[in-house]
Coordinates of C-alpha atoms and ligand atoms in Angstrom, one line a residue:
M1 CA 16.2 78.5 -17.6
C2 CA 12.5 78.0 -17.8
G3 CA 10.2 75.6 -16.0
I4 CA 8.3 72.7 -17.5
I5 CA 5.6 70.5 -16.1
G6 CA 3.3 67.8 -17.4
Y7 CA 0.3 66.1 -16.0
V8 CA -1.8 63.0 -16.8
G9 CA -4.7 61.9 -14.5
D10 CA -8.4 62.3 -13.9
K11 CA -8.4 66.0 -13.0
Q12 CA -8.7 68.9 -15.4
A13 CA -5.1 69.1 -16.5
S14 CA -5.1 72.8 -17.0
D15 CA -5.9 73.4 -13.3
V16 CA -3.0 71.2 -12.2
I17 CA -0.6 72.8 -14.8
I18 CA -1.5 76.4 -13.7
A19 CA -0.9 75.5 -10.0
G20 CA 2.4 73.8 -10.9
L21 CA 3.6 76.7 -13.1
K22 CA 3.0 79.1 -10.2
L23 CA 5.5 77.0 -8.2
L24 CA 7.9 77.1 -11.1
E25 CA 7.5 80.8 -11.9
Y26 CA 10.8 81.5 -10.1
R27 CA 12.6 79.8 -13.0
G28 CA 11.4 82.5 -15.4
Y29 CA 8.4 84.7 -16.0
D30 CA 8.5 86.2 -19.4
S31 CA 5.6 84.1 -20.8
A32 CA 3.6 81.0 -20.0
G33 CA 1.7 78.4 -22.0
I34 CA -0.1 75.1 -22.0
A35 CA -0.9 72.3 -24.5
V36 CA -3.9 70.1 -23.6
S37 CA -4.6 66.8 -25.4
N38 CA -8.2 65.6 -25.6
K39 CA -9.8 63.0 -27.9
G40 CA -6.9 62.9 -30.3
K41 CA -6.6 66.7 -30.6
I42 CA -4.0 69.0 -29.1
K43 CA -5.0 72.6 -28.2
V44 CA -2.5 75.3 -27.1
A45 CA -2.8 78.6 -25.2
K46 CA 0.1 80.9 -24.5
K47 CA 0.5 84.4 -23.0
E48 CA 3.3 86.9 -22.6
G49 CA 4.1 87.8 -19.0
R50 CA 3.2 86.2 -15.7
I51 CA 1.3 82.9 -15.2
V52 CA -1.7 84.9 -14.1
N53 CA -2.2 86.2 -17.7
L54 CA -2.4 82.6 -18.9
E55 CA -4.7 81.8 -16.0
N56 CA -7.1 84.6 -16.8
H57 CA -7.1 83.7 -20.5
L58 CA -8.0 80.1 -19.6
K59 CA -10.9 81.3 -17.5
E60 CA -12.3 83.0 -20.6
E61 CA -11.4 80.2 -23.0
P62 CA -10.9 76.9 -21.0
L63 CA -8.9 74.0 -22.5
L64 CA -10.5 70.8 -21.3
G65 CA -8.7 67.5 -21.0
N66 CA -6.8 65.2 -18.6
L67 CA -3.4 65.4 -20.3
A68 CA -1.3 68.5 -20.6
I69 CA 2.2 70.0 -20.6
G70 CA 3.0 73.6 -19.5
H71 CA 5.9 76.0 -19.5
T72 CA 7.1 79.2 -17.9
R73 CA 9.8 81.0 -19.9
W74 CA 12.9 83.0 -19.3
A75 CA 13.6 84.3 -22.7
T76 CA 17.0 83.5 -24.4
H77 CA 16.3 83.2 -28.1
G78 CA 13.5 85.4 -29.2
K79 CA 11.7 88.3 -27.4
P80 CA 9.3 87.5 -24.6
N81 CA 5.9 87.5 -26.5
D82 CA 3.1 85.1 -27.3
A83 CA 4.7 83.7 -30.5
N84 CA 7.9 82.8 -28.8
A85 CA 6.1 81.3 -25.7
H86 CA 6.0 77.5 -25.3
P87 CA 4.5 74.9 -25.9
F88 CA 5.2 74.6 -29.6
I89 CA 2.9 72.6 -31.7
G90 CA 3.8 71.0 -35.1
N91 CA 2.1 72.1 -38.3
K92 CA 0.3 68.8 -38.5
R93 CA -0.7 69.3 -34.8
K94 CA 0.5 65.8 -34.0
Y95 CA 3.2 66.7 -31.4
A96 CA 3.4 69.5 -28.8
V97 CA 6.7 70.2 -26.9
V98 CA 7.9 72.2 -23.9
H99 CA 11.7 72.7 -23.6
N100 CA 14.1 74.0 -21.0
G101 CA 17.6 74.4 -22.2
I102 CA 19.4 75.6 -25.4
I103 CA 19.5 73.8 -28.8
E104 CA 22.9 74.8 -30.1
N105 CA 22.4 73.5 -33.6
Y106 CA 18.9 74.9 -34.1
L107 CA 19.8 77.1 -37.0
E108 CA 21.2 74.1 -38.9
I109 CA 18.1 72.0 -38.2
K110 CA 15.8 75.0 -39.0
E111 CA 17.5 75.5 -42.4
E112 CA 17.2 71.9 -43.2
L113 CA 13.5 71.7 -42.3
M114 CA 12.7 75.0 -44.0
S115 CA 14.2 73.6 -47.2
E116 CA 11.7 70.8 -46.9
G117 CA 8.9 73.3 -46.7
V118 CA 8.4 73.4 -42.9
K119 CA 6.9 76.7 -41.7
F120 CA 8.2 78.3 -38.4
S121 CA 6.2 80.7 -36.3
S122 CA 8.7 81.8 -33.7
K123 CA 12.3 83.1 -33.3
T124 CA 13.2 80.4 -30.7
D125 CA 15.6 77.6 -30.8
S126 CA 13.0 75.3 -29.2
E127 CA 10.5 75.3 -32.0
V128 CA 12.8 73.2 -34.2
I129 CA 12.2 70.2 -31.8
V130 CA 8.5 69.9 -32.6
H131 CA 9.0 70.3 -36.3
L132 CA 11.8 67.8 -36.2
L133 CA 9.5 65.3 -34.5
E134 CA 6.8 65.7 -37.1
Y135 CA 9.4 65.4 -39.9
L136 CA 10.9 62.2 -38.5
D137 CA 7.5 60.8 -37.4
N138 CA 7.0 57.1 -38.4
G139 CA 3.8 56.6 -36.3
D140 CA 5.8 55.3 -33.3
P141 CA 6.3 58.3 -30.9
I142 CA 9.0 56.6 -28.9
A143 CA 11.1 55.7 -31.9
T144 CA 10.5 59.2 -33.3
I145 CA 11.5 61.0 -30.2
L146 CA 14.6 58.8 -29.7
K147 CA 15.6 59.6 -33.3
A148 CA 15.0 63.3 -32.8
V149 CA 17.0 63.7 -29.5
K150 CA 20.1 62.2 -31.2
K151 CA 20.0 65.0 -33.7
L152 CA 19.8 67.8 -31.1
K153 CA 23.0 69.4 -29.8
G154 CA 23.0 71.3 -26.6
A155 CA 21.0 70.9 -23.3
F156 CA 17.4 70.0 -22.9
A157 CA 14.7 68.9 -20.6
L158 CA 11.7 68.0 -22.8
G159 CA 8.0 67.4 -22.2
I160 CA 6.2 66.0 -25.2
I161 CA 2.7 64.9 -26.0
H162 CA 1.5 63.1 -29.1
A163 CA -2.1 63.6 -30.3
E164 CA -2.5 59.9 -31.2
T165 CA -1.1 58.6 -27.9
P166 CA -3.7 59.3 -25.2
N167 CA -2.8 59.5 -21.5
T168 CA 0.9 59.6 -22.0
I169 CA 3.7 62.2 -21.5
F170 CA 7.1 61.6 -23.0
A171 CA 10.1 63.2 -21.2
A172 CA 13.7 63.4 -22.2
K173 CA 16.8 64.9 -20.5
R174 CA 20.2 66.0 -21.4
D175 CA 21.9 68.4 -19.0
N176 CA 18.8 70.2 -17.7
P177 CA 16.9 69.0 -14.6
L178 CA 13.9 66.7 -15.1
I179 CA 11.9 64.7 -12.6
V180 CA 9.1 62.2 -13.3
G181 CA 6.8 60.2 -11.1
C182 CA 3.3 58.7 -10.7
A183 CA 1.0 57.7 -7.8
G184 CA -2.7 57.4 -7.1
G185 CA -3.7 57.6 -10.8
E186 CA -1.6 60.7 -11.6
G187 CA 1.6 61.0 -13.6
Y188 CA 3.8 64.0 -13.6
I189 CA 7.0 65.4 -15.2
C190 CA 8.6 68.6 -13.8
S191 CA 11.8 70.7 -13.7
D192 CA 11.9 70.9 -10.0
I193 CA 11.4 68.2 -7.3
N194 CA 9.7 70.8 -5.0
S195 CA 7.1 71.7 -7.4
L196 CA 5.6 68.2 -7.4
P197 CA 2.7 67.3 -5.1
Q198 CA 3.7 65.5 -1.9
S199 CA 1.2 62.8 -2.8
L200 CA 3.8 61.4 -5.2
K201 CA 5.9 60.4 -2.2
K202 CA 8.8 59.2 -4.4
V203 CA 10.0 60.3 -7.8
I204 CA 12.7 59.5 -10.4
V205 CA 15.3 62.2 -11.0
L206 CA 16.3 61.5 -14.7
D207 CA 19.9 61.1 -15.4
N208 CA 21.5 62.5 -18.6
K209 CA 20.4 60.9 -21.8
Q210 CA 17.4 59.3 -20.2
F211 CA 13.9 59.1 -21.6
A212 CA 10.7 58.4 -19.7
V213 CA 7.2 57.4 -20.7
V214 CA 4.8 58.6 -18.0
K215 CA 1.2 57.4 -17.6
K216 CA -1.4 57.6 -14.9
N217 CA -0.2 54.4 -13.3
S218 CA 3.2 53.7 -14.7
V219 CA 6.6 55.2 -15.5
E220 CA 9.0 53.4 -18.0
L221 CA 12.6 54.5 -18.2
Y222 CA 14.9 54.1 -21.1
N223 CA 18.3 55.3 -22.3
F224 CA 18.5 57.2 -25.6
L225 CA 19.3 53.9 -27.3
G226 CA 15.8 52.7 -26.2
K227 CA 17.2 50.2 -23.7
P228 CA 14.9 49.8 -20.6
L229 CA 16.5 51.0 -17.4
D230 CA 16.0 50.2 -13.7
K231 CA 14.3 53.0 -11.8
N232 CA 16.0 54.7 -8.8
Y233 CA 13.5 56.5 -6.6
V234 CA 14.1 59.5 -4.5
E235 CA 11.8 60.3 -1.6
L236 CA 10.1 63.7 -1.7
S237 CA 11.0 65.8 1.3
P238 CA 8.0 66.9 3.4
E239 CA 9.2 70.5 2.9
E240 CA 6.3 72.8 2.3
W241 CA 7.5 75.8 0.4
G242 CA 4.6 77.0 -1.6
D243 CA 3.3 78.8 1.5
L244 CA 4.3 82.3 2.5
K245 CA 3.2 81.6 6.1
G246 CA 2.0 85.1 6.6
Y247 CA 5.1 86.9 5.3
E248 CA 4.8 89.6 2.7
C249 CA 7.1 87.9 0.3
Y250 CA 9.6 85.0 0.1
M251 CA 12.6 87.2 0.5
D252 CA 11.3 88.5 3.8
K253 CA 10.5 84.9 4.9
E254 CA 13.8 83.6 3.8
I255 CA 15.8 86.3 5.7
C256 CA 13.8 85.4 8.8
E257 CA 14.7 81.8 8.3
I258 CA 18.4 82.4 8.4
P259 CA 18.9 81.4 12.1
D260 CA 17.1 78.1 11.6
A261 CA 19.0 77.5 8.3
L262 CA 22.3 78.0 10.1
T263 CA 21.3 75.7 12.9
R264 CA 20.3 73.0 10.4
A265 CA 23.5 73.5 8.4
I266 CA 25.7 73.1 11.5
K267 CA 23.7 70.0 12.7
N268 CA 23.8 68.3 9.3
Y269 CA 27.5 69.0 8.7
R270 CA 28.3 67.3 12.0
E271 CA 25.8 64.5 12.1
N272 CA 26.2 63.6 8.5
K273 CA 29.9 63.5 9.0
S274 CA 30.3 65.5 5.8
F275 CA 34.0 66.1 6.2
E276 CA 34.8 62.5 7.2
K277 CA 33.4 61.3 3.9
I278 CA 36.2 62.9 1.9
D279 CA 39.4 60.9 1.3
K280 CA 41.9 62.0 4.1
D281 CA 45.1 61.2 2.2
Y282 CA 43.9 63.2 -0.7
L283 CA 43.0 66.2 1.5
K284 CA 46.5 66.0 3.2
S285 CA 48.1 66.0 -0.2
L286 CA 46.3 69.0 -1.5
R287 CA 48.4 71.9 -2.9
R288 CA 45.7 73.9 -4.7
I289 CA 42.1 74.8 -4.4
N290 CA 40.0 76.3 -7.3
I291 CA 36.7 78.0 -6.3
V292 CA 34.0 78.5 -8.8
G293 CA 30.5 80.0 -8.6
C294 CA 28.2 82.8 -9.9
G295 CA 26.6 85.8 -8.3
T296 CA 25.9 85.3 -4.6
A297 CA 27.6 81.9 -4.6
L298 CA 30.7 83.4 -6.1
H299 CA 30.7 85.9 -3.2
A300 CA 30.6 83.1 -0.7
G301 CA 33.6 81.6 -2.7
L302 CA 35.5 84.9 -2.3
Y303 CA 34.9 84.8 1.4
G304 CA 36.2 81.1 1.5
E305 CA 39.3 82.2 -0.5
K306 CA 40.2 84.7 2.3
L307 CA 39.8 82.0 4.9
I308 CA 41.9 79.5 2.9
K309 CA 44.7 82.1 2.6
K310 CA 44.7 82.6 6.4
Y311 CA 44.1 79.0 7.7
L312 CA 45.7 76.9 4.9
P313 CA 48.8 79.0 4.0
D314 CA 50.4 76.1 2.2
I315 CA 47.5 75.7 -0.3
D316 CA 47.4 78.0 -3.4
V317 CA 43.8 79.2 -3.8
Y318 CA 42.3 80.6 -7.0
S319 CA 38.7 81.8 -7.2
E320 CA 36.9 82.8 -10.3
M321 CA 33.4 83.5 -11.6
A322 CA 32.2 80.4 -13.5
S323 CA 31.5 82.2 -16.7
E324 CA 35.2 83.1 -16.9
F325 CA 36.8 80.1 -15.2
R326 CA 36.1 77.8 -18.2
Y327 CA 38.0 80.1 -20.6
N328 CA 41.1 80.4 -18.6
P329 CA 43.8 77.7 -18.5
V330 CA 42.8 75.6 -15.6
K331 CA 45.4 73.9 -13.4
V332 CA 44.0 70.5 -12.5
D333 CA 46.1 67.7 -11.1
E334 CA 45.9 65.0 -8.4
K335 CA 46.8 67.6 -5.8
T336 CA 44.1 70.1 -6.8
L337 CA 40.5 70.3 -5.6
T338 CA 37.9 72.3 -7.4
I339 CA 35.1 73.6 -5.3
T340 CA 31.8 74.6 -6.9
I341 CA 29.3 76.6 -4.9
S342 CA 25.7 76.9 -5.8
Q343 CA 22.3 77.2 -4.2
S344 CA 20.4 75.4 -7.0
G345 CA 23.2 73.0 -8.2
E346 CA 21.9 73.6 -11.7
T347 CA 23.5 76.9 -12.7
A348 CA 24.8 76.1 -16.2
D349 CA 28.0 78.3 -16.0
T350 CA 29.1 76.5 -12.8
L351 CA 28.0 73.1 -13.8
V352 CA 30.0 73.3 -17.1
C353 CA 33.1 74.2 -15.1
Q354 CA 32.6 71.3 -12.7
K355 CA 32.2 68.9 -15.7
M356 CA 35.3 70.4 -17.4
V357 CA 37.4 69.8 -14.3
S358 CA 36.1 66.2 -14.0
E359 CA 36.9 65.6 -17.7
L360 CA 40.4 66.8 -17.1
G361 CA 40.7 64.2 -14.3
G362 CA 40.4 66.6 -11.4
K363 CA 38.4 66.0 -8.2
T364 CA 35.4 68.2 -7.4
L365 CA 33.5 69.1 -4.3
T366 CA 30.3 71.0 -4.4
I367 CA 28.8 73.1 -1.7
C368 CA 25.1 73.0 -2.6
N369 CA 21.6 73.4 -1.3
V370 CA 19.7 70.9 -3.5
P371 CA 20.7 67.3 -2.8
T372 CA 19.0 66.0 -6.0
S373 CA 20.8 68.6 -8.3
S374 CA 23.2 67.9 -11.1
M375 CA 26.1 69.4 -9.3
V376 CA 25.7 67.0 -6.3
Y377 CA 25.2 64.2 -8.7
Y378 CA 28.3 64.8 -10.7
A379 CA 30.7 66.0 -8.0
D380 CA 33.1 63.6 -6.3
Y381 CA 32.2 65.0 -2.9
N382 CA 29.5 67.3 -1.6
L383 CA 28.6 69.4 1.4
Q384 CA 24.9 70.1 1.9
L385 CA 23.7 73.6 2.9
C386 CA 20.3 72.4 4.3
A387 CA 19.1 76.1 4.0
G388 CA 15.7 74.9 3.0
K389 CA 14.0 75.8 -0.3
E390 CA 14.9 79.3 -1.5
V391 CA 12.1 80.7 -3.7
A392 CA 13.0 84.4 -4.0
V393 CA 15.2 85.2 -6.9
A394 CA 17.5 87.2 -4.6
S395 CA 19.5 84.6 -2.7
T396 CA 19.7 85.2 1.1
K397 CA 19.7 82.3 3.5
A398 CA 21.7 80.2 1.0
Y399 CA 24.5 82.7 1.2
N400 CA 24.7 82.7 5.0
T401 CA 24.9 78.9 4.9
Q402 CA 27.4 78.8 2.1
D403 CA 29.7 81.0 4.1
L404 CA 29.2 78.8 7.2
V405 CA 29.6 75.4 5.6
F406 CA 32.6 76.6 3.6
A407 CA 34.2 77.9 6.9
M408 CA 33.5 74.6 8.7
F409 CA 35.2 72.7 5.8
I410 CA 38.2 75.0 5.9
F411 CA 38.6 74.7 9.7
D412 CA 38.4 70.9 9.5
L413 CA 40.9 70.9 6.7
A414 CA 43.2 73.1 8.7
L415 CA 43.0 70.9 11.7
L416 CA 43.6 67.8 9.6
R417 CA 46.7 69.4 8.0
G418 CA 47.9 70.7 11.3
S419 CA 47.8 74.4 10.4
I420 CA 45.6 75.1 13.4
S421 CA 45.7 73.5 16.9
Q422 CA 42.9 71.6 18.5
A423 CA 42.4 74.5 20.9
E424 CA 42.0 77.0 18.1
Y425 CA 39.7 74.6 16.3
D426 CA 37.5 74.1 19.4
N427 CA 37.3 77.9 19.9
L428 CA 36.2 78.3 16.3
M429 CA 33.5 75.7 16.8
K430 CA 32.2 77.6 19.8
E431 CA 32.0 80.7 17.7
I432 CA 30.1 78.7 15.0
D433 CA 27.6 77.4 17.5
A434 CA 26.8 81.0 18.5
L435 CA 26.1 82.1 14.9
P436 CA 22.3 81.3 14.8
K437 CA 21.6 83.4 17.8
K438 CA 23.7 86.3 16.6
A439 CA 22.0 86.1 13.2
Q440 CA 18.7 86.5 15.0
E441 CA 20.0 89.6 16.8
A442 CA 21.1 91.1 13.5
I443 CA 17.6 90.5 12.1
D444 CA 16.1 92.2 15.2
V445 CA 17.5 95.6 14.2
R446 CA 15.4 95.6 11.1
G447 CA 13.3 98.5 12.4
E448 CA 16.2 100.9 12.0
I449 CA 17.0 99.6 8.6
E450 CA 13.4 100.0 7.5
A451 CA 13.5 103.6 8.7
F452 CA 16.8 104.3 6.8
S453 CA 15.4 102.6 3.6
N454 CA 12.1 104.6 3.7
K455 CA 14.2 107.8 3.9
N456 CA 16.7 106.9 1.2
F457 CA 14.9 104.7 -1.4
R458 CA 15.0 107.5 -4.0
K459 CA 18.8 107.7 -4.1
K460 CA 20.3 107.1 -7.5
S461 CA 23.7 105.7 -6.4
V462 CA 25.0 103.7 -3.5
F463 CA 28.5 102.5 -2.7
Y464 CA 29.3 99.5 -0.4
L465 CA 32.8 99.7 1.2
G466 CA 34.8 97.2 3.1
R467 CA 38.3 95.7 3.6
G468 CA 39.2 92.1 3.8
I469 CA 36.2 89.9 4.5
D470 CA 34.0 93.0 4.8
Y471 CA 34.8 93.7 1.1
C472 CA 33.4 90.2 0.2
V473 CA 30.2 91.1 2.0
A474 CA 30.2 94.5 0.4
M475 CA 30.1 92.8 -3.0
E476 CA 27.1 90.6 -1.9
G477 CA 25.3 93.6 -0.4
S478 CA 25.8 95.6 -3.7
L479 CA 24.6 92.7 -5.9
K480 CA 21.4 92.4 -3.8
L481 CA 20.6 96.1 -3.9
K482 CA 21.0 96.3 -7.7
E483 CA 19.1 93.0 -8.3
I484 CA 15.9 93.9 -6.6
S485 CA 15.7 97.7 -6.2
Y486 CA 17.4 98.6 -9.5
I487 CA 19.6 101.2 -7.9
H488 CA 23.1 101.7 -9.2
C489 CA 25.4 100.3 -6.6
E490 CA 29.1 99.4 -6.5
A491 CA 31.2 97.6 -4.0
Y492 CA 34.7 98.8 -3.4
A493 CA 37.6 97.8 -1.3
A494 CA 37.7 100.9 0.8
G495 CA 41.4 101.6 0.2
E496 CA 40.9 101.5 -3.5
L497 CA 38.4 104.3 -3.7
K498 CA 41.0 107.0 -3.9
H499 CA 42.5 105.4 -7.0
G500 CA 39.7 106.6 -9.2
T501 CA 36.1 105.9 -7.9
L502 CA 36.2 108.7 -5.4
A503 CA 35.5 111.0 -8.4
L504 CA 31.9 109.6 -8.4
I505 CA 31.3 110.5 -4.8
E506 CA 29.1 113.6 -4.4
K507 CA 26.1 114.8 -2.5
D508 CA 23.1 112.5 -2.8
V509 CA 25.3 109.4 -2.9
I510 CA 25.2 107.0 0.0
A511 CA 28.3 105.0 1.2
I512 CA 27.5 102.0 3.3
A513 CA 30.6 100.7 5.1
L514 CA 31.0 97.3 6.7
L515 CA 33.4 97.2 9.5
T516 CA 33.8 94.0 11.6
D517 CA 37.5 93.8 12.1
Y518 CA 38.6 96.1 15.0
D519 CA 42.1 96.5 13.5
M520 CA 40.5 98.3 10.5
V521 CA 38.7 101.0 12.4
D522 CA 41.4 103.7 11.8
K523 CA 41.9 102.8 8.2
M524 CA 38.1 102.7 7.5
Y525 CA 37.7 106.1 9.3
S526 CA 40.2 107.6 6.9
S527 CA 38.4 106.2 3.8
L528 CA 35.1 107.4 5.2
A529 CA 36.5 110.9 5.9
E530 CA 37.4 111.1 2.2
V531 CA 33.8 110.2 1.2
R532 CA 32.3 112.6 3.8
T533 CA 34.3 115.5 2.5
R534 CA 32.8 115.0 -0.9
G535 CA 29.3 115.3 0.5
A536 CA 28.0 111.7 0.6
S537 CA 26.0 110.4 3.5
I538 CA 27.4 107.5 5.4
M539 CA 26.0 104.4 7.0
V540 CA 28.3 102.1 9.1
I541 CA 27.4 98.5 9.9
T542 CA 29.5 97.4 12.7
P543 CA 29.7 95.7 16.2
F544 CA 31.9 98.7 17.3
A545 CA 29.1 101.2 17.5
D546 CA 30.5 102.8 20.7
E547 CA 33.7 103.9 18.9
M548 CA 33.7 107.7 19.0
K549 CA 35.3 107.9 15.5
L550 CA 32.5 105.9 14.0
K551 CA 29.8 107.9 15.7
E552 CA 31.3 111.1 14.5
I553 CA 31.7 110.0 10.9
S554 CA 28.4 108.3 10.2
D555 CA 24.9 109.6 9.5
Y556 CA 23.5 106.1 10.3
L557 CA 25.1 103.5 12.5
I558 CA 23.7 100.0 12.5
E559 CA 25.0 97.9 15.4
I560 CA 25.4 94.2 14.8
P561 CA 26.4 91.6 17.3
K562 CA 30.1 90.9 17.8
V563 CA 31.2 87.7 15.9
H564 CA 34.6 86.2 15.5
K565 CA 36.1 88.3 12.8
D566 CA 36.7 85.4 10.4
L567 CA 33.0 84.4 10.7
S568 CA 31.6 87.9 10.6
A569 CA 30.3 87.6 7.0
V570 CA 27.6 85.1 8.1
V571 CA 26.0 87.8 10.2
S572 CA 27.2 91.1 8.8
V573 CA 25.5 90.4 5.5
I574 CA 22.1 90.4 7.1
P575 CA 21.7 94.2 7.4
T576 CA 22.6 94.4 3.7
Q577 CA 20.0 91.8 2.8
L578 CA 17.4 93.8 4.8
I579 CA 18.5 97.1 3.2
S580 CA 17.8 95.8 -0.3
Y581 CA 14.5 94.2 0.8
Y582 CA 13.2 97.4 2.5
I583 CA 14.4 99.7 -0.3
A584 CA 12.8 97.5 -3.0
R585 CA 9.6 97.5 -0.9
A586 CA 9.6 101.3 -0.5
K587 CA 10.1 101.6 -4.3
G588 CA 7.2 99.2 -4.9
C589 CA 9.4 96.7 -6.8
D590 CA 8.4 93.1 -7.3
I591 CA 10.7 91.8 -4.6
D592 CA 10.6 88.1 -5.3
K593 CA 10.6 88.4 -9.1
P594 CA 12.9 91.2 -10.2
R595 CA 12.8 92.2 -13.8
N596 CA 14.9 90.3 -16.4
L597 CA 16.1 87.7 -13.9
A598 CA 15.2 84.1 -12.8
K599 CA 16.1 82.0 -9.9
S600 CA 17.9 79.2 -11.7
V601 CA 20.1 80.1 -14.6
T602 CA 20.4 76.9 -16.6
V603 CA 21.8 78.5 -19.7
E604 CA 25.4 79.6 -20.2
Ligands
LIG701 O1 21.9 78.6 -7.9 P1 23.2 79.3 -7.8 O2 23.7 79.6 -6.4 O3 24.3 78.6 -8.6 O4 23.0 80.7 -8.5 C1 24.0 81.6 -8.8 C2 23.5 83.0 -9.1 O5 22.7 83.0 -10.3 C3 22.7 83.5 -8.0 O6 23.4 83.6 -6.8 C4 22.2 85.0 -8.3 O7 23.4 85.8 -8.3 C5 21.2 85.4 -7.2 N1 20.0 85.8 -7.9 C6 21.7 86.6 -6.4 O8 20.8 87.0 -5.5

């Protein structure tokens, strides 16, 4: 986790760093800090909490200089406080370091350095890096850094400044994202391509075990052995995402962007010929698909699993949360495809699984929203979401596009393997084309959801219920509500309630049922009757709002547009996203930055 940034140029570096950190705050917001180098001296300021605390502190006590590194933290090792905030500066004040990642052998290194008399001031793993640098220092910062990184086990993106090397930022990467670039007399390093100024136009996305020396007018690239490397540039997209465009928060904005995101995803999938780029003989030979993801991405994977079971009956499918997948025996052979799903493409749990499968000789495909991410880089094949930048920690439009792109892939695969006819395929494509408009219609009922949320935001417990694909959406709705409104919420397969959980249903509980498959109306009615009898209030989200049974059983009925039942998840999830948004708003929660969480979880 964490975001790092570095600047060298003619501006006051602290202004640039604060602006950049604000764009990186989604990566963690437990503390923030800056180290500024000026006339051979490095000064550091760090503050617990949001960037604004650091910003206010710098207004009182400015740090002047044109070279700086900054950090926004999501705490792993050591409490979120000033002492554990980055940057870390060595005891000789020669080096300062910002770090994203985990140093696995930090205790070992710390012990060694302490036995040499080195004093530590924090509980973090990262602090060892700066002391190691000063311990190994031979006057040549490049040689010193290259020596140090070889001693570090684990993952890191590092930004380093050296008091005696003016106008220079050093950057090193292993397994955590790091981007560098320079233009117009300004050099940058950063964790996220979208947090860099558009003026850079093109940047270098560092590969593993690469090291960069960034100045105002030049970037040099090396491997960890010190061999100079050619630079591959990536164009910065003109995407402007630092702007709320009048919305109250990013989550609201990103929900409203769902129809456009779906349109883009469909267009890109077809025009980019995403499916055609995958080896056809291999796809025909497939016998097994593994699906791996975390959180919302996992829920999209569970939806895909249901479709594979239906449309590709001769393929065994196994989906698992990434943090568990790697500990189970994994079946990987030449007839297996492992699909990773991720908005960021940097989630450590998922990335580790993808790498594990590759190391075992298996093929991987990633369904991902960030084309420059590690998952896309390392996967054999990729399908782009084109959802546009997602800033809110709660994932919304990425989920809708993950479901959509996964479904398009499955339908193409089914057609290729002959498990659906051309006519069935064409019909599914028509249904897909209708999704953006239907998503907009689902968003348009937000007034009813707002009213429901304003009435019910004090509830202590909510249950989402569904069967089949609706159950997958129930899981996603439940995660979203917990994540941003801090209300206890469970998702249950409706038929499973009576096997234990029904004991928790009582007055003051709300049950929200998703019902998009007409064949399930009677079965769902029975489950809801059991809930009603125990005193809970009921909301039903359904396209079958005219059904007498549903009118009779529900306290709140949210009508959504009718969608092909196998594509329903793309649209039926929208009211659940809006429910969590409005409930969090009514409760006064920080919607875009929920407590204890960060957008991109780059630690296992
Ligand atoms: O970037 P990823 O899609 O790999 O992230 C996976 C999860 O961390 C993420 O979906 C998380 O569950 C969201 N905050 C949920 O809204």
